[in-house]
Amino acid sequence: MSIFDDSLFSLPGLDRNLLRKRQFRLPLIFLLSLASLLVPASGEEPFENARITLDLSSRLSTVIDGGSEGFTHFVGLDAHNLFADENGDWGTFVGQLYMVGKDPDGAETDWMLTTRMLNLNMNFLGKFIDGAPNIRLGHYEIPFGLEHLINTNGTLHNFMHAQNLGLKPDWGVFLNDENPAFEYELGVSRGSGMHYRRSGDPYAVSGRIGSPNEENFVMGASFYRSKLHSSPGVRRTRYGIDLQRYFGAYGLLGDFALGDDEGESVSNSLIELNWRNPDETVFAYLYNTPLLNFNSGSIHCFFLSFNSSWEISN
């Protein structure tokens, strides 16, 4: 049976030519290359440390003044694997492949493939060169500000990547390392976001350096420069500072960025107060995110939100 056999597609509204589409090719090539190159090098039990989770969820969006924007459905696999040999750990794989279906006001659900995360972080250089960085290849979040440190994928909890940088994850090459004094991540990526696209020669260069993320007080500085596929001809530059301070069950977070969009000066900021119960099953947070345009003096958006989440079990 071919992987393109129509019998494999049973979800209503699913495009039967999905696997032939361009957005599927790079994730498929990445996964096949990973399997062919890494399995022989990892010994007899290359997936001994693997974890795979099935994620099923739906989200209803409503409009305050009446009406509904419909449901969004998520069907995905979250995979994590630590590769090791007789000399120790040498790589970490993270994969999050999702089918996302949108169901606007009773219309037929339209499904598409989304690659949230798909990357391999390798530390083999450190075995030969003391202090050498890890090399991360694949689809990964842009290293800038709080979003880089706190995983919000699949949740309603978000920071400033979309409004500030214009994209959240991207396809690229990233260098990173952690030590007792500081940690950093630097990246050069395609600038096309979820799907790899070359038209218009987009790009993104980004990086963050900061204190260890396990401490009660965390501080970091970031930079970003891009020309995105989604906004051709517009070059963005950002410089940012992020802060985290924890007091027992409470956390105070700040994310501040200055820069320009093709010469138009802008400022983004976020301040959040959050609380987590001792069992870590309830998480509540209050935040605001103004986006200022210095040239016109206008405020493009201002949010004051209260949110909470509850987990049945850890």
mmCIF file of N, CA and C in Angstrom, residues 23 26-27 30 93-97 113-121 136-143 153 167-174 185 188-197:
data_model
loop_
_atom_site.group_PDB
_atom_site.id
_atom_site.type_symbol
_atom_site.label_atom_id
_atom_site.label_comp_id
_atom_site.label_asym_id
_atom_site.label_seq_id
_atom_site.Cartn_x
_atom_site.Cartn_y
_atom_site.Cartn_z
ATOM 1 N N GLN A 23 4.495 21.685 1.913
ATOM 2 C CA GLN A 23 4.713 21.872 3.338
ATOM 3 C C GLN A 23 4.963 20.556 4.070
ATOM 4 N N LEU A 26 9.494 18.774 3.623
ATOM 5 C CA LEU A 26 10.653 18.977 4.481
ATOM 6 C C LEU A 26 10.554 18.207 5.789
ATOM 7 N N PRO A 27 9.404 18.223 6.515
ATOM 8 C CA PRO A 27 9.311 17.380 7.709
ATOM 9 C C PRO A 27 9.508 15.908 7.411
ATOM 10 N N PHE A 30 13.178 15.279 6.745
ATOM 11 C CA PHE A 30 13.907 15.385 8.012
ATOM 12 C C PHE A 30 13.769 14.102 8.821
ATOM 13 N N PHE A 93 16.105 14.685 20.373
ATOM 14 C CA PHE A 93 15.151 14.912 19.296
ATOM 15 C C PHE A 93 13.805 15.315 19.878
ATOM 16 N N VAL A 94 13.190 16.344 19.303
ATOM 17 C CA VAL A 94 11.855 16.778 19.676
ATOM 18 C C VAL A 94 11.033 16.919 18.403
ATOM 19 N N GLY A 95 9.883 16.251 18.368
ATOM 20 C CA GLY A 95 9.000 16.336 17.207
ATOM 21 C C GLY A 95 7.561 16.539 17.627
ATOM 22 N N GLN A 96 6.901 17.517 17.019
ATOM 23 C CA GLN A 96 5.487 17.779 17.270
ATOM 24 C C GLN A 96 4.810 18.002 15.918
ATOM 25 N N LEU A 97 4.186 16.945 15.403
ATOM 26 C CA LEU A 97 3.482 17.004 14.123
ATOM 27 C C LEU A 97 1.978 16.933 14.388
ATOM 28 N N LEU A 113 -1.696 20.021 7.674
ATOM 29 C CA LEU A 113 -0.581 19.551 8.491
ATOM 30 C C LEU A 113 0.193 20.739 9.043
ATOM 31 N N THR A 114 0.509 20.698 10.330
ATOM 32 C CA THR A 114 1.288 21.748 10.976
ATOM 33 C C THR A 114 2.468 21.128 11.717
ATOM 34 N N THR A 115 3.639 21.673 11.501
ATOM 35 C CA THR A 115 4.835 21.242 12.212
ATOM 36 C C THR A 115 5.134 22.256 13.296
ATOM 37 N N ARG A 116 4.820 21.918 14.548
ATOM 38 C CA ARG A 116 5.118 22.845 15.636
ATOM 39 C C ARG A 116 6.624 22.855 15.910
ATOM 40 N N MET A 117 7.139 21.700 16.292
ATOM 41 C CA MET A 117 8.571 21.554 16.561
ATOM 42 C C MET A 117 9.069 20.293 15.862
ATOM 43 N N LEU A 118 10.252 20.366 15.282
ATOM 44 C CA LEU A 118 10.864 19.193 14.659
ATOM 45 C C LEU A 118 12.357 19.474 14.556
ATOM 46 N N ASN A 119 13.114 19.086 15.577
ATOM 47 C CA ASN A 119 14.525 19.444 15.587
ATOM 48 C C ASN A 119 15.358 18.413 16.335
ATOM 49 N N LEU A 120 16.637 18.421 16.027
ATOM 50 C CA LEU A 120 17.618 17.561 16.683
ATOM 51 C C LEU A 120 18.724 18.438 17.243
ATOM 52 N N ASN A 121 18.942 18.384 18.555
ATOM 53 C CA ASN A 121 19.977 19.161 19.213
ATOM 54 C C ASN A 121 21.146 18.239 19.549
ATOM 55 N N ARG A 136 21.763 22.700 16.858
ATOM 56 C CA ARG A 136 20.362 22.313 16.694
ATOM 57 C C ARG A 136 19.956 22.526 15.233
ATOM 58 N N LEU A 137 19.377 21.509 14.613
ATOM 59 C CA LEU A 137 18.913 21.579 13.240
ATOM 60 C C LEU A 137 17.412 21.310 13.196
ATOM 61 N N GLY A 138 16.698 22.077 12.374
ATOM 62 C CA GLY A 138 15.291 21.791 12.178
ATOM 63 C C GLY A 138 14.386 22.970 12.462
ATOM 64 N N HIS A 139 13.173 22.648 12.925
ATOM 65 C CA HIS A 139 12.126 23.646 13.162
ATOM 66 C C HIS A 139 12.068 23.937 14.652
ATOM 67 N N TYR A 140 12.335 25.198 15.018
ATOM 68 C CA TYR A 140 12.499 25.544 16.426
ATOM 69 C C TYR A 140 12.067 26.981 16.646
ATOM 70 N N GLU A 141 11.689 27.293 17.907
ATOM 71 C CA GLU A 141 11.269 28.644 18.244
ATOM 72 C C GLU A 141 12.436 29.628 18.148
ATOM 73 N N ILE A 142 12.131 30.814 17.623
ATOM 74 C CA ILE A 142 13.136 31.869 17.528
ATOM 75 C C ILE A 142 13.645 32.201 18.932
ATOM 76 N N PRO A 143 14.971 32.166 19.159
ATOM 77 C CA PRO A 143 15.501 32.475 20.493
ATOM 78 C C PRO A 143 15.457 33.977 20.783
ATOM 79 N N ASN A 153 3.402 25.935 23.636
ATOM 80 C CA ASN A 153 2.782 25.259 22.494
ATOM 81 C C ASN A 153 1.544 24.476 22.923
ATOM 82 N N LEU A 167 6.834 35.964 13.644
ATOM 83 C CA LEU A 167 6.827 34.506 13.559
ATOM 84 C C LEU A 167 7.258 33.933 14.889
ATOM 85 N N LYS A 168 6.933 32.648 15.100
ATOM 86 C CA LYS A 168 7.285 31.987 16.352
ATOM 87 C C LYS A 168 8.346 30.916 16.119
ATOM 88 N N PRO A 169 8.032 29.789 15.450
ATOM 89 C CA PRO A 169 9.106 28.849 15.090
ATOM 90 C C PRO A 169 9.566 29.096 13.663
ATOM 91 N N ASP A 170 10.739 28.579 13.328
ATOM 92 C CA ASP A 170 11.287 28.753 11.986
ATOM 93 C C ASP A 170 12.261 27.613 11.694
ATOM 94 N N TRP A 171 12.502 27.370 10.408
ATOM 95 C CA TRP A 171 13.458 26.343 9.991
ATOM 96 C C TRP A 171 14.855 26.936 9.930
ATOM 97 N N GLY A 172 15.825 26.308 10.630
ATOM 98 C CA GLY A 172 17.163 26.867 10.607
ATOM 99 C C GLY A 172 18.184 26.056 11.370
ATOM 100 N N VAL A 173 19.322 26.714 11.630
ATOM 101 C CA VAL A 173 20.443 26.141 12.373
ATOM 102 C C VAL A 173 20.687 27.030 13.588
ATOM 103 N N PHE A 174 20.814 26.406 14.759
ATOM 104 C CA PHE A 174 20.949 27.156 16.006
ATOM 105 C C PHE A 174 22.116 26.589 16.818
ATOM 106 N N GLU A 185 21.581 30.946 23.047
ATOM 107 C CA GLU A 185 21.171 30.307 21.798
ATOM 108 C C GLU A 185 21.219 31.345 20.691
ATOM 109 N N VAL A 188 20.354 31.131 12.767
ATOM 110 C CA VAL A 188 20.112 31.667 11.428
ATOM 111 C C VAL A 188 19.036 30.800 10.808
ATOM 112 N N SER A 189 17.911 31.402 10.413
ATOM 113 C CA SER A 189 16.776 30.609 9.951
ATOM 114 C C SER A 189 16.169 31.213 8.691
ATOM 115 N N ARG A 190 15.225 30.443 8.119
ATOM 116 C CA ARG A 190 14.687 30.750 6.800
ATOM 117 C C ARG A 190 13.816 32.001 6.774
ATOM 118 N N GLY A 191 13.102 32.312 7.866
ATOM 119 C CA GLY A 191 12.239 33.488 7.888
ATOM 120 C C GLY A 191 10.871 33.256 7.275
ATOM 121 N N SER A 192 10.488 31.977 7.111
ATOM 122 C CA SER A 192 9.183 31.668 6.508
ATOM 123 C C SER A 192 8.215 31.038 7.492
ATOM 124 N N GLY A 193 8.639 30.801 8.738
ATOM 125 C CA GLY A 193 7.715 30.337 9.767
ATOM 126 C C GLY A 193 7.402 28.857 9.710
ATOM 127 N N MET A 194 6.111 28.518 9.676
ATOM 128 C CA MET A 194 5.680 27.132 9.783
ATOM 129 C C MET A 194 6.156 26.279 8.619
ATOM 130 N N HIS A 195 6.124 26.818 7.406
ATOM 131 C CA HIS A 195 6.492 26.072 6.209
ATOM 132 C C HIS A 195 7.734 26.686 5.581
ATOM 133 N N TYR A 196 8.588 25.846 5.014
ATOM 134 C CA TYR A 196 9.842 26.306 4.417
ATOM 135 C C TYR A 196 9.557 26.891 3.038
ATOM 136 N N ARG A 197 9.770 28.200 2.889
ATOM 137 C CA ARG A 197 9.562 28.865 1.608
ATOM 138 C C ARG A 197 10.744 29.782 1.314
#
